[in-house]
Coordinates of C-alpha atoms and ligand atoms in Angstrom, one line a residue:
M1 CA -26.0 3.9 -15.3
S2 CA -25.3 4.1 -18.8
T3 CA -23.6 8.2 -19.5
I4 CA -22.6 10.6 -22.3
R5 CA -19.8 12.7 -22.6
L6 CA -20.4 15.9 -23.5
T7 CA -19.6 19.8 -21.7
M8 CA -21.6 21.7 -18.8
S9 CA -22.7 23.4 -22.9
Q10 CA -23.7 20.7 -24.6
A11 CA -25.9 18.9 -21.6
L12 CA -26.8 22.7 -20.7
V13 CA -28.8 22.8 -23.6
K14 CA -29.1 18.8 -24.5
F15 CA -31.8 19.6 -21.0
L16 CA -33.4 22.1 -21.9
Q17 CA -34.6 20.1 -24.6
A18 CA -36.1 18.1 -22.7
Q19 CA -37.9 19.2 -20.6
Y20 CA -41.5 20.1 -22.0
H21 CA -44.9 22.0 -21.1
E22 CA -48.4 20.6 -20.3
V23 CA -50.8 23.2 -21.6
D24 CA -54.4 22.5 -21.8
G25 CA -53.8 19.3 -22.3
K26 CA -50.8 19.3 -25.7
E27 CA -47.0 19.0 -24.1
I28 CA -45.1 21.7 -25.6
P29 CA -41.5 22.2 -25.2
L30 CA -41.1 24.9 -22.2
F31 CA -38.1 26.4 -24.1
A32 CA -38.3 28.0 -27.2
G33 CA -35.2 28.9 -28.8
M34 CA -32.2 30.8 -27.4
F35 CA -31.5 35.0 -28.0
A36 CA -28.3 35.2 -27.7
I37 CA -25.5 38.0 -28.0
F38 CA -22.1 36.1 -28.6
G39 CA -19.5 37.1 -26.9
H40 CA -15.8 36.0 -24.6
G41 CA -17.9 34.1 -22.4
N42 CA -20.0 32.8 -24.4
V43 CA -19.3 32.1 -27.5
A44 CA -16.9 29.4 -27.4
G45 CA -19.1 27.2 -25.1
I46 CA -22.4 27.9 -25.2
G47 CA -22.0 28.9 -28.7
E48 CA -20.9 25.6 -30.1
A49 CA -23.3 24.1 -28.3
L50 CA -26.0 26.0 -30.3
H51 CA -24.7 25.9 -33.9
A52 CA -25.1 22.2 -33.0
V53 CA -28.8 22.0 -32.2
R54 CA -29.9 25.1 -34.8
N55 CA -32.1 23.4 -36.6
E56 CA -34.2 22.1 -34.1
F57 CA -33.9 24.7 -31.1
P58 CA -34.1 28.1 -32.8
T59 CA -30.4 30.4 -31.5
Y60 CA -31.9 34.5 -32.4
R61 CA -29.3 37.3 -32.4
A62 CA -30.1 40.4 -31.0
H63 CA -28.6 43.4 -30.7
N64 CA -28.6 45.1 -27.4
E65 CA -28.8 41.8 -24.2
Q66 CA -31.3 43.9 -21.7
G67 CA -33.5 44.0 -25.7
M68 CA -34.0 40.5 -25.7
A69 CA -34.3 39.7 -22.4
L70 CA -37.0 41.6 -22.4
A71 CA -38.7 39.8 -25.6
A72 CA -38.0 37.0 -23.8
T73 CA -39.4 38.7 -20.5
A74 CA -42.9 40.1 -22.8
F75 CA -42.7 36.8 -24.6
A76 CA -43.9 34.9 -21.5
K77 CA -46.1 36.8 -20.0
Q78 CA -48.0 36.6 -23.9
N79 CA -48.3 33.2 -23.7
R80 CA -49.1 32.9 -19.9
R81 CA -46.1 31.9 -18.5
T82 CA -46.5 28.7 -20.7
Q83 CA -43.5 29.0 -22.8
I84 CA -40.2 30.5 -22.4
L85 CA -37.4 32.3 -24.0
A86 CA -33.8 31.6 -22.4
C87 CA -31.2 34.0 -23.1
T88 CA -27.1 34.0 -23.0
T89 CA -24.4 36.4 -22.8
S90 CA -21.3 37.1 -22.9
I91 CA -19.2 38.3 -19.5
G92 CA -19.0 41.7 -18.1
P93 CA -21.4 44.8 -19.8
G94 CA -23.1 42.2 -21.9
A95 CA -24.1 39.9 -18.7
M96 CA -25.0 43.0 -16.9
N97 CA -27.6 44.5 -19.9
M98 CA -29.4 42.2 -18.6
L99 CA -30.5 43.7 -15.4
T100 CA -32.7 45.6 -15.8
A101 CA -34.9 43.2 -17.8
A102 CA -35.0 40.8 -14.9
G103 CA -35.7 43.5 -12.3
V104 CA -39.1 43.6 -14.6
A105 CA -40.1 39.3 -15.1
H106 CA -38.7 39.7 -10.9
V107 CA -41.1 42.6 -10.3
N108 CA -43.9 41.1 -12.8
R109 CA -43.4 37.8 -11.4
L110 CA -42.9 36.2 -15.0
P111 CA -40.5 33.4 -16.5
L112 CA -36.7 34.1 -17.5
L113 CA -33.8 32.5 -17.8
L114 CA -30.3 33.9 -17.3
L115 CA -27.1 32.2 -19.1
P116 CA -24.6 35.5 -18.6
G117 CA -21.7 33.8 -19.3
D118 CA -19.1 34.6 -15.9
T119 CA -15.1 34.7 -16.0
F120 CA -13.5 31.8 -15.7
S121 CA -13.4 29.4 -12.4
T122 CA -9.9 28.3 -12.2
R123 CA -8.9 31.9 -12.9
T124 CA -6.2 31.0 -14.1
P125 CA -5.7 34.0 -16.7
D126 CA -7.3 36.9 -14.2
P127 CA -7.8 39.5 -14.9
V128 CA -9.2 37.8 -18.1
L129 CA -10.9 41.2 -20.5
Q130 CA -14.1 43.2 -18.7
Q131 CA -13.3 40.9 -15.3
V132 CA -14.5 43.9 -12.8
E133 CA -12.5 43.4 -10.3
D134 CA -12.8 42.4 -6.2
S135 CA -9.8 42.9 -5.0
A136 CA -11.3 41.3 -1.4
N137 CA -13.1 38.8 -2.8
P138 CA -12.8 37.4 -6.2
G139 CA -15.0 35.1 -6.0
V140 CA -17.6 37.7 -6.7
T141 CA -18.6 38.5 -10.9
V142 CA -21.0 41.2 -11.9
N143 CA -23.2 38.5 -12.4
D144 CA -24.2 38.9 -8.5
C145 CA -25.4 42.3 -9.5
F146 CA -28.1 39.5 -10.9
R147 CA -28.8 37.5 -6.7
P148 CA -32.0 40.2 -5.6
V149 CA -33.1 40.1 -9.6
S150 CA -33.3 37.0 -9.0
R151 CA -35.5 34.0 -8.0
Y152 CA -33.5 31.1 -8.4
F153 CA -29.4 32.1 -9.3
D154 CA -26.4 30.1 -8.7
R155 CA -23.0 29.8 -10.6
I156 CA -21.1 26.2 -12.0
H157 CA -18.0 25.4 -11.1
R158 CA -18.2 22.6 -11.7
P159 CA -20.1 20.4 -14.3
E160 CA -21.6 18.6 -12.4
Q161 CA -22.8 20.9 -11.1
L162 CA -25.4 21.2 -13.2
I163 CA -27.9 18.2 -12.5
T164 CA -29.6 19.0 -9.0
S165 CA -28.9 23.1 -10.9
L166 CA -31.3 23.0 -13.7
P167 CA -34.3 21.0 -12.2
A168 CA -34.2 23.6 -9.0
A169 CA -34.4 26.2 -12.0
M170 CA -36.9 24.8 -13.3
R171 CA -39.1 24.0 -10.2
V172 CA -38.9 28.3 -10.2
L173 CA -39.5 28.6 -14.1
T174 CA -43.3 27.0 -14.0
D175 CA -44.6 27.2 -10.1
P176 CA -47.0 29.6 -10.1
V177 CA -45.6 31.5 -6.6
D178 CA -42.5 32.1 -7.1
C179 CA -42.2 32.3 -10.3
G180 CA -39.6 34.8 -12.1
P181 CA -35.5 34.9 -13.3
A182 CA -33.3 32.0 -12.6
T183 CA -29.9 33.4 -13.3
I184 CA -26.9 30.4 -14.1
A185 CA -23.5 32.7 -14.1
L186 CA -21.9 30.4 -16.7
P187 CA -18.2 30.5 -16.4
Q188 CA -16.6 29.8 -19.7
D189 CA -13.4 27.4 -18.5
I190 CA -16.4 25.5 -17.2
Q191 CA -19.4 25.4 -21.0
A192 CA -16.1 24.6 -22.1
E193 CA -16.2 21.2 -19.7
A194 CA -16.6 18.2 -20.3
Y195 CA -18.7 15.6 -17.8
D196 CA -19.8 11.9 -18.3
Y197 CA -23.0 13.2 -17.7
P198 CA -26.0 10.2 -16.4
E199 CA -28.8 9.7 -19.6
N200 CA -31.5 9.8 -17.4
F201 CA -31.0 13.4 -16.7
F202 CA -31.6 14.0 -20.0
R203 CA -35.2 12.3 -20.4
K204 CA -38.2 14.3 -21.0
R205 CA -39.7 15.4 -18.3
V206 CA -43.3 17.2 -18.3
H207 CA -44.4 20.0 -15.9
R208 CA -47.8 21.1 -14.6
L209 CA -49.0 24.1 -12.9
R210 CA -49.4 23.8 -9.7
R211 CA -52.6 24.8 -8.7
P212 CA -53.1 24.3 -4.2
Q213 CA -56.7 23.9 -3.3
A214 CA -57.7 26.7 -1.1
D215 CA -57.2 25.8 3.3
M216 CA -61.3 24.7 4.6
D217 CA -61.2 27.3 7.1
Q218 CA -60.4 30.2 4.7
L219 CA -62.3 29.3 2.5
S220 CA -65.1 28.7 5.6
E221 CA -64.1 31.9 6.1
A222 CA -64.4 33.8 2.5
L223 CA -67.4 32.1 1.8
A224 CA -68.8 33.6 5.0
V225 CA -67.5 37.5 4.3
L226 CA -69.3 37.0 0.8
R227 CA -72.2 36.3 1.7
S228 CA -72.7 38.3 4.3
A229 CA -71.3 41.1 1.0
R230 CA -73.9 43.7 0.1
K231 CA -71.9 45.7 -2.0
P232 CA -68.7 43.3 -3.4
M233 CA -66.8 43.2 -5.6
I234 CA -63.1 41.8 -7.8
I235 CA -60.3 43.5 -8.5
A236 CA -58.7 41.3 -11.2
G237 CA -54.7 40.8 -11.4
G238 CA -52.6 39.3 -13.3
G239 CA -53.6 35.9 -12.3
V240 CA -56.4 35.4 -12.8
H241 CA -54.5 35.3 -16.3
Y242 CA -52.0 32.6 -15.5
A243 CA -53.7 30.6 -13.6
G244 CA -56.1 30.3 -16.9
A245 CA -59.3 31.5 -15.0
V246 CA -60.2 33.8 -17.1
D247 CA -63.5 32.2 -19.0
T248 CA -64.1 31.5 -14.9
L249 CA -64.4 34.5 -13.7
R250 CA -66.7 35.2 -16.5
A251 CA -68.9 32.5 -14.7
F252 CA -68.6 33.0 -12.2
V253 CA -69.9 37.2 -12.7
E254 CA -72.5 36.7 -14.2
K255 CA -73.9 34.1 -12.7
H256 CA -73.2 36.2 -9.5
H257 CA -73.8 39.6 -10.3
I258 CA -70.1 41.4 -8.4
P259 CA -67.8 43.3 -11.4
V260 CA -65.3 43.0 -12.2
A261 CA -62.0 46.2 -12.0
E262 CA -58.6 45.1 -13.5
S263 CA -55.2 45.7 -12.5
Q264 CA -52.7 47.0 -15.6
A265 CA -52.0 42.8 -16.1
G266 CA -55.0 42.2 -15.2
K267 CA -56.7 44.0 -18.2
G268 CA -58.4 41.1 -21.0
V269 CA -59.7 39.4 -18.4
L270 CA -63.4 40.5 -19.6
P271 CA -63.9 42.1 -23.3
W272 CA -63.8 45.8 -22.5
D273 CA -67.7 45.7 -22.7
H274 CA -68.6 43.2 -20.6
P275 CA -72.3 44.9 -18.3
Q276 CA -69.7 43.6 -15.5
L277 CA -67.0 44.9 -16.2
L278 CA -65.7 48.4 -14.7
G279 CA -62.7 48.9 -15.7
S280 CA -59.0 49.8 -15.4
I281 CA -59.6 51.0 -10.5
G282 CA -57.0 53.1 -8.9
V283 CA -54.5 56.6 -9.8
T284 CA -55.2 55.6 -14.1
G285 CA -58.5 54.2 -12.8
T286 CA -62.3 54.7 -14.6
S287 CA -64.9 56.6 -12.8
A288 CA -67.2 53.5 -12.2
A289 CA -64.4 51.6 -11.0
N290 CA -63.1 53.8 -8.1
H291 CA -66.7 54.9 -7.7
A292 CA -67.3 52.0 -6.6
A293 CA -64.2 50.5 -5.1
Q294 CA -65.3 53.8 -2.9
E295 CA -68.5 52.2 -2.0
A296 CA -67.2 48.6 -2.1
D297 CA -68.6 46.4 1.2
V298 CA -66.1 43.1 0.5
V299 CA -63.2 43.3 -2.5
L300 CA -62.6 40.4 -4.0
A301 CA -58.1 40.3 -4.7
I302 CA -57.7 37.8 -7.3
G303 CA -54.3 36.6 -8.7
T304 CA -52.8 41.7 -8.2
R305 CA -50.1 42.4 -6.0
L306 CA -52.3 45.1 -5.1
Q307 CA -49.6 47.4 -5.5
D308 CA -49.9 51.2 -5.2
F309 CA -51.6 52.4 -8.8
T310 CA -53.9 49.5 -8.3
T311 CA -55.1 50.8 -4.5
G312 CA -54.8 54.9 -5.2
S313 CA -51.6 54.3 -3.1
R314 CA -54.4 52.8 0.1
T315 CA -57.1 55.6 -0.5
V316 CA -58.8 54.2 -3.2
F317 CA -60.9 52.1 -1.1
G318 CA -63.5 54.0 0.6
N319 CA -65.6 51.9 2.8
P320 CA -64.0 52.2 6.3
D321 CA -65.5 48.8 7.0
V322 CA -64.8 47.2 3.6
C323 CA -62.9 43.6 4.0
I324 CA -61.0 42.7 0.7
I325 CA -60.4 38.9 0.1
G326 CA -57.0 38.4 -0.6
L327 CA -57.6 35.2 -3.3
N328 CA -54.2 34.4 -5.0
V329 CA -51.8 31.8 -5.4
A330 CA -49.1 33.4 -3.7
A331 CA -49.8 33.7 0.4
F332 CA -47.3 36.9 0.0
D333 CA -49.4 38.6 -2.4
A334 CA -52.5 36.5 -0.6
Y335 CA -52.2 37.9 3.5
K336 CA -51.6 42.0 2.0
H337 CA -53.2 45.0 3.2
E338 CA -54.6 43.3 6.1
S339 CA -57.1 41.2 3.7
L340 CA -58.9 38.1 4.6
P341 CA -56.2 35.9 3.2
L342 CA -57.3 32.8 0.7
V343 CA -53.9 31.4 -0.7
A344 CA -54.1 28.8 -3.3
D345 CA -55.0 29.1 -7.5
A346 CA -57.5 30.8 -8.8
K347 CA -59.5 28.9 -11.4
T348 CA -60.1 26.2 -8.9
T349 CA -61.1 28.3 -5.9
L350 CA -63.6 30.7 -8.0
G351 CA -65.3 27.4 -9.1
V352 CA -66.1 25.7 -4.8
I353 CA -65.9 29.3 -4.1
S354 CA -69.1 29.8 -7.2
Q355 CA -70.2 25.8 -6.1
K356 CA -70.7 26.8 -2.4
L357 CA -72.8 30.7 -3.1
G358 CA -75.0 28.7 -4.5
D359 CA -77.2 30.9 -6.5
W360 CA -76.7 34.3 -4.0
Q361 CA -75.9 37.5 -6.3
S362 CA -75.5 41.3 -5.2
E363 CA -78.2 42.5 -4.5
G364 CA -80.1 44.8 -6.6
A365 CA -79.6 48.2 -6.2
W366 CA -75.7 47.8 -6.0
Q367 CA -76.0 46.1 -9.5
D368 CA -78.0 48.9 -10.9
S369 CA -75.7 52.0 -9.6
V370 CA -72.8 49.3 -11.0
A371 CA -75.1 49.8 -14.4
G372 CA -75.0 53.5 -14.3
W373 CA -71.2 54.0 -13.8
I374 CA -70.5 51.9 -15.9
A375 CA -73.2 53.0 -18.6
D376 CA -71.9 56.5 -17.5
W377 CA -68.1 55.8 -17.9
I378 CA -69.0 54.3 -21.7
R379 CA -70.3 57.8 -22.5
V380 CA -67.8 59.5 -21.5
S381 CA -65.3 57.5 -22.9
D382 CA -66.3 57.4 -26.5
A383 CA -66.5 61.2 -26.7
I384 CA -62.9 60.8 -25.0
L385 CA -62.1 58.6 -28.1
A386 CA -64.4 59.9 -31.0
A387 CA -62.1 60.8 -34.0
P388 CA -61.2 65.7 -33.1
T389 CA -63.2 67.6 -35.4
S390 CA -60.6 70.5 -35.6
H391 CA -57.2 70.1 -35.8
Y392 CA -55.6 70.9 -33.7
L393 CA -52.4 69.5 -32.4
P394 CA -53.2 65.7 -31.1
T395 CA -53.6 64.5 -27.5
D396 CA -52.6 60.3 -26.9
A397 CA -56.2 60.1 -26.5
N398 CA -56.8 60.8 -30.0
V399 CA -54.0 59.1 -31.3
I400 CA -55.5 56.0 -29.1
G401 CA -59.0 56.2 -30.4
A402 CA -57.9 56.4 -33.9
V403 CA -55.2 52.6 -33.0
W404 CA -58.6 51.5 -32.0
R405 CA -60.9 51.4 -34.5
N406 CA -58.5 50.6 -36.7
L407 CA -57.4 47.2 -35.8
E408 CA -58.8 43.9 -36.1
P409 CA -60.4 41.9 -32.8
A410 CA -57.2 40.0 -33.1
S411 CA -54.8 42.5 -32.0
T412 CA -53.1 43.4 -28.9
V413 CA -51.1 46.4 -28.1
V414 CA -48.3 46.1 -25.9
C415 CA -46.5 49.6 -24.3
A416 CA -44.9 50.2 -21.1
A417 CA -43.4 53.5 -19.8
G418 CA -44.5 57.4 -20.9
G419 CA -48.4 58.4 -20.1
L420 CA -49.4 56.5 -22.7
P421 CA -50.4 53.5 -20.6
G422 CA -52.1 55.5 -17.7
E423 CA -53.9 56.9 -21.2
L424 CA -54.5 52.8 -22.0
H425 CA -55.4 51.5 -18.8
K426 CA -58.6 54.1 -19.0
L427 CA -59.2 54.3 -22.7
W428 CA -58.5 50.9 -24.4
R429 CA -60.5 47.8 -25.3
P430 CA -59.7 44.8 -25.5
H431 CA -62.2 42.1 -26.9
D432 CA -59.8 39.9 -25.3
S433 CA -57.2 38.5 -22.7
Q434 CA -55.0 38.9 -24.9
G435 CA -55.5 42.0 -26.6
Y436 CA -54.4 44.8 -23.8
H437 CA -50.2 43.7 -23.0
L438 CA -48.8 46.0 -20.7
E439 CA -45.8 46.1 -18.4
Y440 CA -46.3 48.3 -15.0
G441 CA -44.9 45.6 -12.2
F442 CA -40.8 48.5 -13.7
S443 CA -42.7 50.1 -16.4
C444 CA -39.9 50.0 -17.5
M445 CA -39.2 52.7 -20.5
G446 CA -37.3 50.9 -23.1
Y447 CA -40.1 47.7 -23.1
E448 CA -42.3 49.1 -25.7
I449 CA -40.4 48.1 -29.1
A450 CA -38.3 44.9 -27.7
G451 CA -41.4 43.3 -25.8
A452 CA -43.3 43.9 -28.9
L453 CA -41.2 41.8 -30.3
G454 CA -41.8 39.0 -28.1
A455 CA -45.3 39.4 -27.4
K456 CA -44.8 38.8 -31.4
M457 CA -43.1 36.2 -31.3
A458 CA -45.2 34.3 -29.0
T459 CA -48.3 35.4 -31.0
P460 CA -47.4 35.6 -34.7
D461 CA -50.9 35.2 -35.7
R462 CA -52.0 37.8 -33.8
E463 CA -51.1 41.7 -34.7
V464 CA -48.9 43.7 -32.5
V465 CA -48.5 47.9 -31.5
V466 CA -46.9 49.2 -30.1
M467 CA -47.5 53.1 -28.5
V468 CA -44.3 54.4 -27.6
G469 CA -43.7 57.8 -26.4
D470 CA -40.7 59.8 -27.9
G471 CA -38.8 58.9 -25.0
S472 CA -39.0 55.8 -24.6
Y473 CA -37.6 55.3 -28.4
L474 CA -35.0 57.1 -28.7
M475 CA -34.2 55.0 -24.8
L476 CA -34.3 51.2 -26.9
N477 CA -35.5 51.1 -29.9
S478 CA -32.9 48.7 -31.6
E479 CA -35.8 45.7 -31.6
I480 CA -36.9 46.8 -33.9
A481 CA -34.1 45.6 -36.8
T482 CA -34.4 42.1 -34.7
S483 CA -37.5 42.4 -35.7
V484 CA -37.2 43.0 -39.5
M485 CA -34.6 40.2 -39.8
L486 CA -36.5 37.5 -38.2
G487 CA -40.3 39.2 -39.4
Y488 CA -42.2 39.4 -36.6
K489 CA -43.8 41.9 -38.3
L490 CA -44.6 45.4 -35.7
I491 CA -46.8 48.4 -36.0
I492 CA -45.0 50.7 -33.9
V493 CA -46.5 54.0 -33.3
V494 CA -44.6 56.8 -32.1
L495 CA -46.3 59.9 -30.0
D496 CA -43.7 62.9 -30.2
N497 CA -44.2 65.0 -27.7
R498 CA -41.3 65.9 -27.2
G499 CA -39.9 65.2 -24.3
Y500 CA -40.9 63.2 -21.3
A501 CA -44.5 64.8 -20.9
C502 CA -45.7 62.5 -17.9
I503 CA -43.0 63.5 -16.1
N504 CA -43.1 67.2 -16.4
R505 CA -46.4 67.3 -15.8
L506 CA -46.3 64.7 -12.4
Q507 CA -42.7 67.8 -11.6
Q508 CA -46.0 70.2 -12.3
V509 CA -47.9 69.2 -9.4
C510 CA -45.1 68.3 -7.2
G511 CA -44.9 72.8 -7.2
G512 CA -41.6 71.5 -9.1
A513 CA -40.1 74.0 -12.1
P514 CA -40.5 72.2 -15.4
F515 CA -37.0 71.1 -15.7
N516 CA -34.5 68.3 -17.4
N517 CA -38.6 66.6 -18.6
L518 CA -39.5 68.2 -22.0
L519 CA -37.0 69.2 -24.7
E520 CA -37.2 72.3 -24.8
D521 CA -37.0 72.7 -20.5
C522 CA -33.3 70.9 -20.9
L523 CA -30.4 72.3 -21.1
T524 CA -29.5 72.1 -25.2
V525 CA -27.4 73.7 -27.2
E526 CA -28.6 77.5 -29.1
G527 CA -31.2 76.8 -31.1
G528 CA -33.0 74.0 -28.9
A529 CA -32.6 70.4 -28.6
P530 CA -33.0 68.4 -32.7
K531 CA -36.3 67.3 -33.5
T532 CA -35.9 63.5 -33.8
D533 CA -37.1 61.9 -37.8
F534 CA -38.3 58.4 -36.2
A535 CA -40.1 57.7 -39.6
A536 CA -36.4 58.3 -41.3
H537 CA -34.6 56.8 -38.7
A538 CA -36.9 53.3 -38.7
R539 CA -36.3 53.2 -41.9
A540 CA -32.6 52.9 -41.3
M541 CA -33.3 49.8 -39.5
G542 CA -35.3 47.9 -42.2
A543 CA -39.1 48.9 -41.6
A544 CA -41.3 51.0 -43.9
S545 CA -42.6 54.4 -42.0
E546 CA -44.1 56.9 -42.0
Q547 CA -45.0 60.6 -40.1
V548 CA -48.7 61.8 -40.1
T549 CA -49.6 64.6 -39.3
T550 CA -53.1 65.0 -38.2
I551 CA -55.3 61.9 -36.6
A552 CA -57.7 61.6 -40.4
E553 CA -53.9 60.6 -41.6
L554 CA -53.1 58.3 -39.1
E555 CA -56.0 56.4 -39.5
Q556 CA -55.2 56.1 -43.2
A557 CA -51.0 54.8 -42.4
M558 CA -52.4 52.5 -39.8
A559 CA -54.1 50.9 -42.8
R560 CA -50.5 51.0 -44.6
A561 CA -49.5 49.3 -41.8
K562 CA -52.1 45.8 -41.4
A563 CA -51.2 45.7 -44.7
S564 CA -47.4 45.7 -44.1
P565 CA -45.7 42.8 -44.2
I566 CA -42.5 44.4 -42.3
T567 CA -42.7 45.8 -39.5
Y568 CA -44.5 49.8 -39.6
V569 CA -43.3 53.0 -38.4
I570 CA -46.4 55.4 -38.2
A571 CA -44.9 58.8 -36.5
I572 CA -47.3 61.6 -35.3
D573 CA -46.7 64.9 -33.0
T574 CA -48.3 65.3 -30.2
D575 CA -49.4 68.0 -27.3
A576 CA -47.3 67.3 -24.2
Q577 CA -49.1 68.7 -21.9
P578 CA -53.3 67.0 -22.0
S579 CA -53.8 63.5 -20.2
T580 CA -57.5 62.5 -19.8
E581 CA -58.9 64.2 -16.7
E582 CA -61.8 61.8 -16.4
G583 CA -62.1 59.2 -13.4
G584 CA -58.1 58.7 -11.9
H585 CA -57.4 58.9 -8.4
W586 CA -54.6 60.8 -6.4
W587 CA -51.4 59.0 -6.0
D588 CA -48.6 59.0 -3.6
V589 CA -45.3 60.9 -4.4
A590 CA -43.5 63.2 -1.8
V591 CA -43.4 66.5 -1.9
P592 CA -40.5 68.4 0.0
E593 CA -41.2 69.3 3.6
V594 CA -39.9 72.6 2.1
S595 CA -38.8 74.7 -0.1
V596 CA -38.4 78.5 -1.7
R597 CA -40.8 77.5 -4.1
E598 CA -43.8 78.4 -3.0
Q599 CA -45.6 76.3 -5.5
V600 CA -43.7 73.2 -3.8
R601 CA -45.0 74.3 -0.2
T602 CA -48.5 75.2 -1.8
A603 CA -48.7 71.0 -3.0
Y604 CA -47.4 70.1 0.2
T605 CA -49.8 71.6 1.7
G606 CA -52.1 69.5 -0.2
Y607 CA -50.2 66.1 0.0
K608 CA -50.7 66.7 3.3
T609 CA -54.4 66.2 3.8
Q610 CA -54.3 63.6 1.3
K611 CA -52.2 61.9 3.9
T612 CA -54.2 62.3 6.0
K613 CA -56.9 59.4 3.8
Q614 CA -54.4 56.9 3.9
P615 CA -54.8 54.6 6.7
Y616 CA -51.8 54.6 8.7
Ligands
TPP1 C1 -35.8 52.9 -17.5 C2 -36.8 54.1 -17.2 N1 -36.1 55.3 -17.5 C3 -36.2 56.2 -16.9 C4 -37.9 56.3 -16.1 C5 -38.4 57.2 -15.1 N2 -40.0 57.3 -16.4 C6 -40.9 57.3 -16.7 S1 -41.9 57.7 -17.8 C7 -40.2 58.6 -18.6 C8 -41.1 59.7 -19.4 C9 -40.9 58.5 -21.0 O1 -41.2 59.6 -21.7 P1 -41.6 59.8 -23.0 O2 -41.6 58.1 -24.3 O3 -41.6 60.1 -24.2 O4 -43.5 59.3 -22.8 P2 -44.9 60.9 -22.5 O5 -43.6 61.0 -21.1 O6 -43.5 61.7 -22.6 O7 -45.9 59.6 -22.3 C10 -39.6 58.4 -17.9 C11 -38.4 59.1 -17.9 C12 -38.7 54.9 -16.2 N3 -39.8 54.0 -16.8 N4 -38.3 54.1 -17.0
MG2 MG1 -42.9 61.9 -24.9

């Protein structure tokens, strides 16, 4: 057996370079490079290995470990899990900064390879800088925090462990069911240790998407239910995108006339003006989708986790005899909500179902109702998105309308937290399947700008537009500097309503007093919190920027932003109070059972009434 003597770090990087993904018949590198913030615990080992291959395997220097790992997560989401950016950090705080991003990738089932440095395996110099000592368990390090948010976790105590560990990590990263973060903690002494690796370990490996076929019994049961359906609908989730089933779904609904509602992750499966598209469903749903859900007798839920926002905390379906068919590659999801499970790949299975259904279509009367609801919603949302005629403080919806009107079809909007995700879910109108990029599994503040960087790296030819609240911007904005440095141009629209407006609204719906959300309701020095100059802040990081006050000014600024070769930030003051009232659905947020506040007691009475609508 011929061998090659390499450090563990050199072997790791060489292995990553030998991984390929077959996508649409073409082989592309599985790893597009690595984000790295060096420090104690990775600069000497991994740092040296990355430098040696810097011309063929790019290393990207970010500004915040959470930011870079969020960018890597978004990169994988935007390219539909076909390519990955790995992330390496130093030990201690550098490693722990990636924890939140691991949670994001875990919830959203996105491939993310995390390579945090770790303390010495030999322990000879212990305790080292940044080592959290566990007095009872010397084997525990901060990297153990990654276990619950990783789909694969390992710590490399011997260089030869890579030979079994890395292929196992690749399985998780490329598997449609187990997909999520793989964390491989790398003690710094082992990173630098050499070993005679078999050459064969570095052979080219081509990964392909596994497409499990449906079980025959599950398939026949699902077909029987579908054929008996009078008022069927589909809920499309992110799995439709990840299975590459967008075209198949479109052909399916055009043939069988089944309307489609979308979860946050599913939005974009059909262009916004498709005649079968009901739009968003659930808490942030359109009136069309939620009407359909109230009446549907069969719901084909495809590639969705059926989280509470999608199902209105299990109350969006109004028909007591509704049957949900859970078409999902993950049995875990397919069996949720007492669904009839159909555990299989979405693309293949939709094709099979369509063939077996022949020319079966949903009932004409149902199709007519659906068409009416869709037309109503388009009329209503046209009015909401239209340019305002008076000069009041703009709303989120006004800004969304202006941004959308001024973009080319090949644009992607990115968002994650605040009031905007709900507004975008209802109102954004994607022209194609990559037009809408929402992280709403974790709804992680700070994902917006970092995630947009990752999305832009995945699809550099698209205009990537971030819509971000003042709260999320202030939480994590440092990857603006990375976007400028790397030449990945973003358009960032900051909606400054001076605080956590959506939580302020939620607080009051629950009977709470306005408290600690809007800056005016927070403890501050005399005179209140300072007004943040977002345009100046972004300029300080090298972006171009401007502040606008009206929607008309925003529309003009969008033209300058599109023409800008560098990241362009537009800040606009918005009204913290209104959100789109049309559409929407109840959401289960626990209200205090006893309180000195009358408003809370009233809210609790309403809450108890709503709770009775849940099945159990
Ligand atoms: C990391 C993180 N911390 C806290 C929250 C809870 N949270 C959700 S939205 C929000 C406020 C967001 O404020 P902003 O970005 O200004 O948007 P707005 O609500 O004003 O539209 C908070 C605190 C979260 N989703 N993520
Ligand atoms: Mg805000």
